[in-house]
């Protein structure tokens, strides 16, 4: 059965800290891995990763994929209170359905 | 910026009643989805829709559920006879391929 596992489940840091969120997966016919940020309602798209070792970066956020070890990390540097959210990892397998399998999420709280 | 829109934002219904959740996907997207998230749990796939037909559905998507694209813009999820356990946040999403964009969700409460 396809599975996505995120760790830690929750994390409390102070502003300015750097955090690393983890996502491991077991999926048949892997196609891509996606990171989303969920604040109150809708998951908002952050990154899509398809190739190993190529870092994707957006401001203070970055992510990388290791297809050999079947995991990805999401780094957030110089955290701000606005980074407080649930971070979701999802995996898409090949085929034409585009279905995403989500992990349970990591709840990040950034304290002032 | 184009976005997926969902209506209503919150719906309360009595057990056994039919509900229709509505979505307007991003206009040039080809794949449409419904996901649900029960409070405190992970986001779960319900169904994907491509080329005017269901391309994949999960075990959750039983005969009580149906989807429709009645015109060129709307995409609906119907639950025929709601149960208490259908209470959840329902998200519509659309994509060109894997990069799915989500709507703000409809919170369905079955009482």
PDB file of C-alpha atoms in Angstrom:
ATOM      1  CA  UNK A   1       0.000   0.000   0.000  1.00  0.00           C
ATOM      2  CA  UNK A   2       1.301   3.464  -0.899  1.00  0.00           C
ATOM      3  CA  UNK A   3       2.378   5.416   2.152  1.00  0.00           C
ATOM      4  CA  UNK A   4       3.750   8.848   3.053  1.00  0.00           C
ATOM      5  CA  UNK A   5       5.134   9.482   6.546  1.00  0.00           C
ATOM      6  CA  UNK A   6       6.144  12.852   7.899  1.00  0.00           C
ATOM      7  CA  UNK A   7       8.243  13.690  10.919  1.00  0.00           C
ATOM      8  CA  UNK A   8       8.166  15.241  13.354  1.00  0.00           C
ATOM      9  CA  UNK A   9       4.390  15.500  13.813  1.00  0.00           C
ATOM     10  CA  UNK A  10       4.802  18.796  15.607  1.00  0.00           C
ATOM     11  CA  UNK A  11       7.538  21.275  16.279  1.00  0.00           C
ATOM     12  CA  UNK A  12       7.816  24.448  18.351  1.00  0.00           C
ATOM     13  CA  UNK A  13      10.641  26.875  17.608  1.00  0.00           C
ATOM     14  CA  UNK A  14      11.459  30.522  18.162  1.00  0.00           C
ATOM     15  CA  UNK A  15      11.698  33.184  15.521  1.00  0.00           C
ATOM     16  CA  UNK A  16      15.016  33.067  13.741  1.00  0.00           C
ATOM     17  CA  UNK A  17      15.510  29.338  14.188  1.00  0.00           C
ATOM     18  CA  UNK A  18      16.076  26.995  11.238  1.00  0.00           C
ATOM     19  CA  UNK A  19      13.826  23.950  10.923  1.00  0.00           C
ATOM     20  CA  UNK A  20      13.988  20.772   8.872  1.00  0.00           C
ATOM     21  CA  UNK A  21      10.857  18.811   8.115  1.00  0.00           C
ATOM     22  CA  UNK A  22      11.055  15.238   6.880  1.00  0.00           C
ATOM     23  CA  UNK A  23       8.963  13.196   4.501  1.00  0.00           C
ATOM     24  CA  UNK A  24       9.531   9.546   3.598  1.00  0.00           C
ATOM     25  CA  UNK A  25       7.467   7.584   1.130  1.00  0.00           C
ATOM     26  CA  UNK A  26       6.742   4.171  -0.285  1.00  0.00           C
ATOM     27  CA  UNK A  27       4.900   4.544  -3.546  1.00  0.00           C
ATOM     28  CA  UNK A  28       4.609   2.333  -6.599  1.00  0.00           C
ATOM     29  CA  UNK A  29       5.781   4.127  -9.730  1.00  0.00           C
ATOM     30  CA  UNK A  30       6.803   7.397  -8.113  1.00  0.00           C
ATOM     31  CA  UNK A  31       6.357  10.482 -10.277  1.00  0.00           C
ATOM     32  CA  UNK A  32       6.726  13.538  -8.050  1.00  0.00           C
ATOM     33  CA  UNK A  33       6.705  14.775  -4.476  1.00  0.00           C
ATOM     34  CA  UNK A  34       4.937  17.965  -3.471  1.00  0.00           C
ATOM     35  CA  UNK A  35       5.052  20.186  -0.397  1.00  0.00           C
ATOM     36  CA  UNK A  36       2.083  22.261   0.695  1.00  0.00           C
ATOM     37  CA  UNK A  37       1.505  24.756   3.500  1.00  0.00           C
ATOM     38  CA  UNK A  38      -1.881  24.599   5.229  1.00  0.00           C
ATOM     39  CA  UNK A  39      -2.710  27.539   7.462  1.00  0.00           C
ATOM     40  CA  UNK A  40      -6.419  27.664   8.105  1.00  0.00           C
ATOM     41  CA  UNK A  41      -8.071  25.924   5.212  1.00  0.00           C
ATOM     42  CA  UNK A  42      -6.668  25.157   1.768  1.00  0.00           C
ATOM     43  CA  UNK A  43      -3.245  23.615   1.218  1.00  0.00           C
ATOM     44  CA  UNK A  44      -1.190  26.123  -0.739  1.00  0.00           C
ATOM     45  CA  UNK A  45       1.443  24.822  -3.098  1.00  0.00           C
ATOM     46  CA  UNK A  46       5.120  25.281  -2.189  1.00  0.00           C
ATOM     47  CA  UNK A  47       7.288  22.948  -4.280  1.00  0.00           C
ATOM     48  CA  UNK A  48       7.167  20.032  -6.658  1.00  0.00           C
ATOM     49  CA  UNK A  49      10.203  17.756  -6.842  1.00  0.00           C
ATOM     50  CA  UNK A  50      10.794  15.112  -9.469  1.00  0.00           C
ATOM     51  CA  UNK A  51      14.576  14.646  -9.614  1.00  0.00           C
ATOM     52  CA  UNK A  52      17.030  13.635  -6.914  1.00  0.00           C
ATOM     53  CA  UNK A  53      19.588  16.086  -5.593  1.00  0.00           C
ATOM     54  CA  UNK A  54      18.206  19.235  -7.213  1.00  0.00           C
ATOM     55  CA  UNK A  55      17.309  21.804  -4.606  1.00  0.00           C
ATOM     56  CA  UNK A  56      14.215  23.907  -5.095  1.00  0.00           C
ATOM     57  CA  UNK A  57      14.321  27.264  -3.348  1.00  0.00           C
ATOM     58  CA  UNK A  58      11.832  30.021  -2.675  1.00  0.00           C
ATOM     59  CA  UNK A  59      12.980  32.745  -0.310  1.00  0.00           C
ATOM     60  CA  UNK A  60      13.708  31.174   3.058  1.00  0.00           C
ATOM     61  CA  UNK A  61      12.234  27.824   2.063  1.00  0.00           C
ATOM     62  CA  UNK A  62      14.089  25.088   0.245  1.00  0.00           C
ATOM     63  CA  UNK A  63      13.516  21.436  -0.469  1.00  0.00           C
ATOM     64  CA  UNK A  64      15.378  18.474  -1.878  1.00  0.00           C
ATOM     65  CA  UNK A  65      14.473  14.943  -2.885  1.00  0.00           C
ATOM     66  CA  UNK A  66      16.414  11.687  -2.530  1.00  0.00           C
ATOM     67  CA  UNK A  67      14.824   9.062  -4.751  1.00  0.00           C
ATOM     68  CA  UNK A  68      17.283   6.376  -3.709  1.00  0.00           C
ATOM     69  CA  UNK A  69      16.488   6.685   0.005  1.00  0.00           C
ATOM     70  CA  UNK A  70      12.862   7.668  -0.698  1.00  0.00           C
ATOM     71  CA  UNK A  71      12.649  10.864   1.287  1.00  0.00           C
ATOM     72  CA  UNK A  72      12.519  14.606   1.029  1.00  0.00           C
ATOM     73  CA  UNK A  73      13.285  17.446   3.407  1.00  0.00           C
ATOM     74  CA  UNK A  74      11.832  20.915   3.644  1.00  0.00           C
ATOM     75  CA  UNK A  75      14.072  23.536   5.241  1.00  0.00           C
ATOM     76  CA  UNK A  76      12.918  26.864   6.564  1.00  0.00           C
ATOM     77  CA  UNK A  77      15.620  29.304   7.632  1.00  0.00           C
ATOM     78  CA  UNK A  78      15.201  32.384   9.825  1.00  0.00           C
ATOM     79  CA  UNK A  79      11.677  31.328  10.762  1.00  0.00           C
ATOM     80  CA  UNK A  80       8.979  33.935  11.326  1.00  0.00           C
ATOM     81  CA  UNK A  81       5.662  33.704  13.157  1.00  0.00           C
ATOM     82  CA  UNK A  82       3.966  33.728   9.751  1.00  0.00           C
ATOM     83  CA  UNK A  83       5.583  30.363   9.020  1.00  0.00           C
ATOM     84  CA  UNK A  84       3.349  28.772  11.665  1.00  0.00           C
ATOM     85  CA  UNK A  85       1.220  26.244   9.793  1.00  0.00           C
ATOM     86  CA  UNK A  86       0.792  22.579   8.986  1.00  0.00           C
ATOM     87  CA  UNK A  87       3.233  21.465   6.305  1.00  0.00           C
ATOM     88  CA  UNK A  88       1.973  18.674   4.119  1.00  0.00           C
ATOM     89  CA  UNK A  89       3.978  16.302   1.970  1.00  0.00           C
ATOM     90  CA  UNK A  90       2.217  14.497  -0.876  1.00  0.00           C
ATOM     91  CA  UNK A  91       3.343  12.037  -3.507  1.00  0.00           C
ATOM     92  CA  UNK A  92       2.031  11.453  -6.988  1.00  0.00           C
ATOM     93  CA  UNK A  93       2.502   8.171  -8.807  1.00  0.00           C
ATOM     94  CA  UNK A  94       2.683   7.702 -12.549  1.00  0.00           C
ATOM     95  CA  UNK A  95      -0.432   7.219 -14.540  1.00  0.00           C
ATOM     96  CA  UNK A  96      -2.858   9.792 -15.764  1.00  0.00           C
ATOM     97  CA  UNK A  97      -4.985  10.330 -12.675  1.00  0.00           C
ATOM     98  CA  UNK A  98      -2.811  12.876 -10.845  1.00  0.00           C
ATOM     99  CA  UNK A  99      -3.942  11.483  -7.499  1.00  0.00           C
ATOM    100  CA  UNK A 100      -1.941  12.698  -4.488  1.00  0.00           C
ATOM    101  CA  UNK A 101      -1.233  10.624  -1.384  1.00  0.00           C
ATOM    102  CA  UNK A 102      -0.715  12.853   1.641  1.00  0.00           C
ATOM    103  CA  UNK A 103       1.275  12.419   4.808  1.00  0.00           C
ATOM    104  CA  UNK A 104      -0.236  13.344   8.132  1.00  0.00           C
ATOM    105  CA  UNK A 105       1.507  16.709   8.199  1.00  0.00           C
ATOM    106  CA  UNK A 106       3.948  18.492  10.498  1.00  0.00           C
ATOM    107  CA  UNK A 107       2.496  21.233  12.676  1.00  0.00           C
ATOM    108  CA  UNK A 108       5.021  24.025  13.050  1.00  0.00           C
ATOM    109  CA  UNK A 109       4.583  26.719  15.658  1.00  0.00           C
ATOM    110  CA  UNK A 110       6.986  29.650  15.586  1.00  0.00           C
ATOM    111  CA  UNK A 111       7.012  31.678  18.799  1.00  0.00           C
ATOM    112  CA  UNK A 112       8.057  35.337  18.849  1.00  0.00           C
TER     113      UNK A 112
ATOM    114  CA  UNK B   1      -3.833  34.985  -9.971  1.00  0.00           C
ATOM    115  CA  UNK B   2      -6.224  32.205 -11.038  1.00  0.00           C
ATOM    116  CA  UNK B   3      -7.653  30.170  -8.197  1.00  0.00           C
ATOM    117  CA  UNK B   4     -10.007  27.316  -7.474  1.00  0.00           C
ATOM    118  CA  UNK B   5     -13.228  28.551  -5.906  1.00  0.00           C
ATOM    119  CA  UNK B   6     -15.626  26.493  -3.823  1.00  0.00           C
ATOM    120  CA  UNK B   7     -19.133  27.129  -2.570  1.00  0.00           C
ATOM    121  CA  UNK B   8     -20.532  27.104  -0.002  1.00  0.00           C
ATOM    122  CA  UNK B   9     -17.764  27.615   2.556  1.00  0.00           C
ATOM    123  CA  UNK B  10     -19.818  25.885   5.233  1.00  0.00           C
ATOM    124  CA  UNK B  11     -22.863  23.641   4.965  1.00  0.00           C
ATOM    125  CA  UNK B  12     -24.864  22.056   7.734  1.00  0.00           C
ATOM    126  CA  UNK B  13     -27.202  19.254   6.751  1.00  0.00           C
ATOM    127  CA  UNK B  14     -29.346  16.653   8.428  1.00  0.00           C
ATOM    128  CA  UNK B  15     -28.363  13.017   8.251  1.00  0.00           C
ATOM    129  CA  UNK B  16     -29.918  11.350   5.236  1.00  0.00           C
ATOM    130  CA  UNK B  17     -30.150  14.548   3.195  1.00  0.00           C
ATOM    131  CA  UNK B  18     -28.458  15.074  -0.146  1.00  0.00           C
ATOM    132  CA  UNK B  19     -25.781  17.727  -0.509  1.00  0.00           C
ATOM    133  CA  UNK B  20     -24.045  19.172  -3.527  1.00  0.00           C
ATOM    134  CA  UNK B  21     -20.665  20.819  -3.145  1.00  0.00           C
ATOM    135  CA  UNK B  22     -19.625  23.116  -5.934  1.00  0.00           C
ATOM    136  CA  UNK B  23     -16.258  24.022  -7.401  1.00  0.00           C
ATOM    137  CA  UNK B  24     -14.960  26.163 -10.221  1.00  0.00           C
ATOM    138  CA  UNK B  25     -11.520  24.833 -11.193  1.00  0.00           C
ATOM    139  CA  UNK B  26      -8.796  26.929 -12.809  1.00  0.00           C
ATOM    140  CA  UNK B  27      -9.877  27.433 -16.391  1.00  0.00           C
ATOM    141  CA  UNK B  28      -7.036  25.844 -18.363  1.00  0.00           C
ATOM    142  CA  UNK B  29      -6.632  22.858 -16.044  1.00  0.00           C
ATOM    143  CA  UNK B  30      -7.457  19.384 -17.268  1.00  0.00           C
ATOM    144  CA  UNK B  31      -7.608  17.281 -14.103  1.00  0.00           C
ATOM    145  CA  UNK B  32     -10.109  17.818 -11.313  1.00  0.00           C
ATOM    146  CA  UNK B  33     -10.182  16.234  -7.889  1.00  0.00           C
ATOM    147  CA  UNK B  34     -12.068  15.997  -4.658  1.00  0.00           C
ATOM    148  CA  UNK B  35     -10.278  15.375  -1.376  1.00  0.00           C
ATOM    149  CA  UNK B  36     -11.586  15.372   2.142  1.00  0.00           C
ATOM    150  CA  UNK B  37     -10.029  16.034   5.524  1.00  0.00           C
ATOM    151  CA  UNK B  38     -11.741  14.850   8.658  1.00  0.00           C
ATOM    152  CA  UNK B  39     -10.843  17.086  11.584  1.00  0.00           C
ATOM    153  CA  UNK B  40      -7.384  16.230  12.900  1.00  0.00           C
ATOM    154  CA  UNK B  41      -6.705  13.668  10.182  1.00  0.00           C
ATOM    155  CA  UNK B  42      -4.781  13.596   6.929  1.00  0.00           C
ATOM    156  CA  UNK B  43      -6.046  14.818   3.577  1.00  0.00           C
ATOM    157  CA  UNK B  44      -7.605  11.847   1.754  1.00  0.00           C
ATOM    158  CA  UNK B  45      -8.134  11.391  -1.965  1.00  0.00           C
ATOM    159  CA  UNK B  46     -11.712  10.780  -3.069  1.00  0.00           C
ATOM    160  CA  UNK B  47     -11.834  10.981  -6.849  1.00  0.00           C
ATOM    161  CA  UNK B  48     -10.076  12.300  -9.929  1.00  0.00           C
ATOM    162  CA  UNK B  49     -11.834  13.393 -13.101  1.00  0.00           C
ATOM    163  CA  UNK B  50     -10.320  13.804 -16.534  1.00  0.00           C
ATOM    164  CA  UNK B  51     -11.776  14.123 -20.001  1.00  0.00           C
ATOM    165  CA  UNK B  52     -15.320  14.131 -18.619  1.00  0.00           C
ATOM    166  CA  UNK B  53     -15.040  10.895 -16.741  1.00  0.00           C
ATOM    167  CA  UNK B  54     -13.776   9.506 -13.453  1.00  0.00           C
ATOM    168  CA  UNK B  55     -10.169   8.381 -13.885  1.00  0.00           C
ATOM    169  CA  UNK B  56      -9.665   7.029 -10.379  1.00  0.00           C
ATOM    170  CA  UNK B  57     -11.646   6.782  -7.144  1.00  0.00           C
ATOM    171  CA  UNK B  58     -10.806   5.675  -3.638  1.00  0.00           C
ATOM    172  CA  UNK B  59     -12.589   3.166  -1.419  1.00  0.00           C
ATOM    173  CA  UNK B  60     -14.252   6.098   0.338  1.00  0.00           C
ATOM    174  CA  UNK B  61     -15.977   7.105  -2.906  1.00  0.00           C
ATOM    175  CA  UNK B  62     -18.809   4.594  -2.758  1.00  0.00           C
ATOM    176  CA  UNK B  63     -22.219   4.630  -4.444  1.00  0.00           C
ATOM    177  CA  UNK B  64     -23.361   7.499  -2.231  1.00  0.00           C
ATOM    178  CA  UNK B  65     -20.917   9.825  -3.982  1.00  0.00           C
ATOM    179  CA  UNK B  66     -21.006  11.153  -7.519  1.00  0.00           C
ATOM    180  CA  UNK B  67     -19.245  13.865  -9.467  1.00  0.00           C
ATOM    181  CA  UNK B  68     -20.329  15.870 -12.424  1.00  0.00           C
ATOM    182  CA  UNK B  69     -19.066  18.572 -14.708  1.00  0.00           C
ATOM    183  CA  UNK B  70     -22.410  19.960 -15.821  1.00  0.00           C
ATOM    184  CA  UNK B  71     -20.966  22.752 -17.945  1.00  0.00           C
ATOM    185  CA  UNK B  72     -17.580  24.102 -19.004  1.00  0.00           C
ATOM    186  CA  UNK B  73     -16.724  25.606 -15.662  1.00  0.00           C
ATOM    187  CA  UNK B  74     -18.367  23.879 -12.685  1.00  0.00           C
ATOM    188  CA  UNK B  75     -17.354  20.615 -11.036  1.00  0.00           C
ATOM    189  CA  UNK B  76     -19.660  19.196  -8.384  1.00  0.00           C
ATOM    190  CA  UNK B  77     -19.571  16.529  -5.709  1.00  0.00           C
ATOM    191  CA  UNK B  78     -22.896  15.056  -4.654  1.00  0.00           C
ATOM    192  CA  UNK B  79     -23.449  12.991  -1.550  1.00  0.00           C
ATOM    193  CA  UNK B  80     -26.848  11.310  -1.856  1.00  0.00           C
ATOM    194  CA  UNK B  81     -27.687  10.390   1.710  1.00  0.00           C
ATOM    195  CA  UNK B  82     -25.306  11.966   4.178  1.00  0.00           C
ATOM    196  CA  UNK B  83     -24.045  10.139   7.253  1.00  0.00           C
ATOM    197  CA  UNK B  84     -22.553  11.593  10.414  1.00  0.00           C
ATOM    198  CA  UNK B  85     -19.132  10.303   9.342  1.00  0.00           C
ATOM    199  CA  UNK B  86     -19.284  12.395   6.167  1.00  0.00           C
ATOM    200  CA  UNK B  87     -18.628  15.463   8.312  1.00  0.00           C
ATOM    201  CA  UNK B  88     -15.327  16.841   7.054  1.00  0.00           C
ATOM    202  CA  UNK B  89     -13.659  19.571   5.064  1.00  0.00           C
ATOM    203  CA  UNK B  90     -14.021  18.831   1.362  1.00  0.00           C
ATOM    204  CA  UNK B  91     -11.405  20.270  -0.960  1.00  0.00           C
ATOM    205  CA  UNK B  92     -11.659  20.615  -4.688  1.00  0.00           C
ATOM    206  CA  UNK B  93      -8.398  20.782  -6.637  1.00  0.00           C
ATOM    207  CA  UNK B  94      -7.357  21.107 -10.237  1.00  0.00           C
ATOM    208  CA  UNK B  95      -4.126  20.611 -12.127  1.00  0.00           C
ATOM    209  CA  UNK B  96      -2.463  20.499 -15.479  1.00  0.00           C
ATOM    210  CA  UNK B  97      -0.523  17.431 -14.322  1.00  0.00           C
ATOM    211  CA  UNK B  98       0.775  16.769 -10.768  1.00  0.00           C
ATOM    212  CA  UNK B  99       0.914  20.321  -9.421  1.00  0.00           C
ATOM    213  CA  UNK B 100      -2.565  20.514  -7.915  1.00  0.00           C
ATOM    214  CA  UNK B 101      -4.060  23.769  -6.675  1.00  0.00           C
ATOM    215  CA  UNK B 102      -6.672  23.583  -3.965  1.00  0.00           C
ATOM    216  CA  UNK B 103      -9.777  25.582  -3.241  1.00  0.00           C
ATOM    217  CA  UNK B 104     -10.566  26.984   0.192  1.00  0.00           C
ATOM    218  CA  UNK B 105     -12.782  24.040   1.026  1.00  0.00           C
ATOM    219  CA  UNK B 106     -16.355  23.414   2.105  1.00  0.00           C
ATOM    220  CA  UNK B 107     -16.830  22.446   5.713  1.00  0.00           C
ATOM    221  CA  UNK B 108     -19.677  19.915   5.760  1.00  0.00           C
ATOM    222  CA  UNK B 109     -21.328  19.250   9.082  1.00  0.00           C
ATOM    223  CA  UNK B 110     -23.878  16.427   9.232  1.00  0.00           C
ATOM    224  CA  UNK B 111     -26.162  16.548  12.261  1.00  0.00           C
TER     225      UNK B 111
END
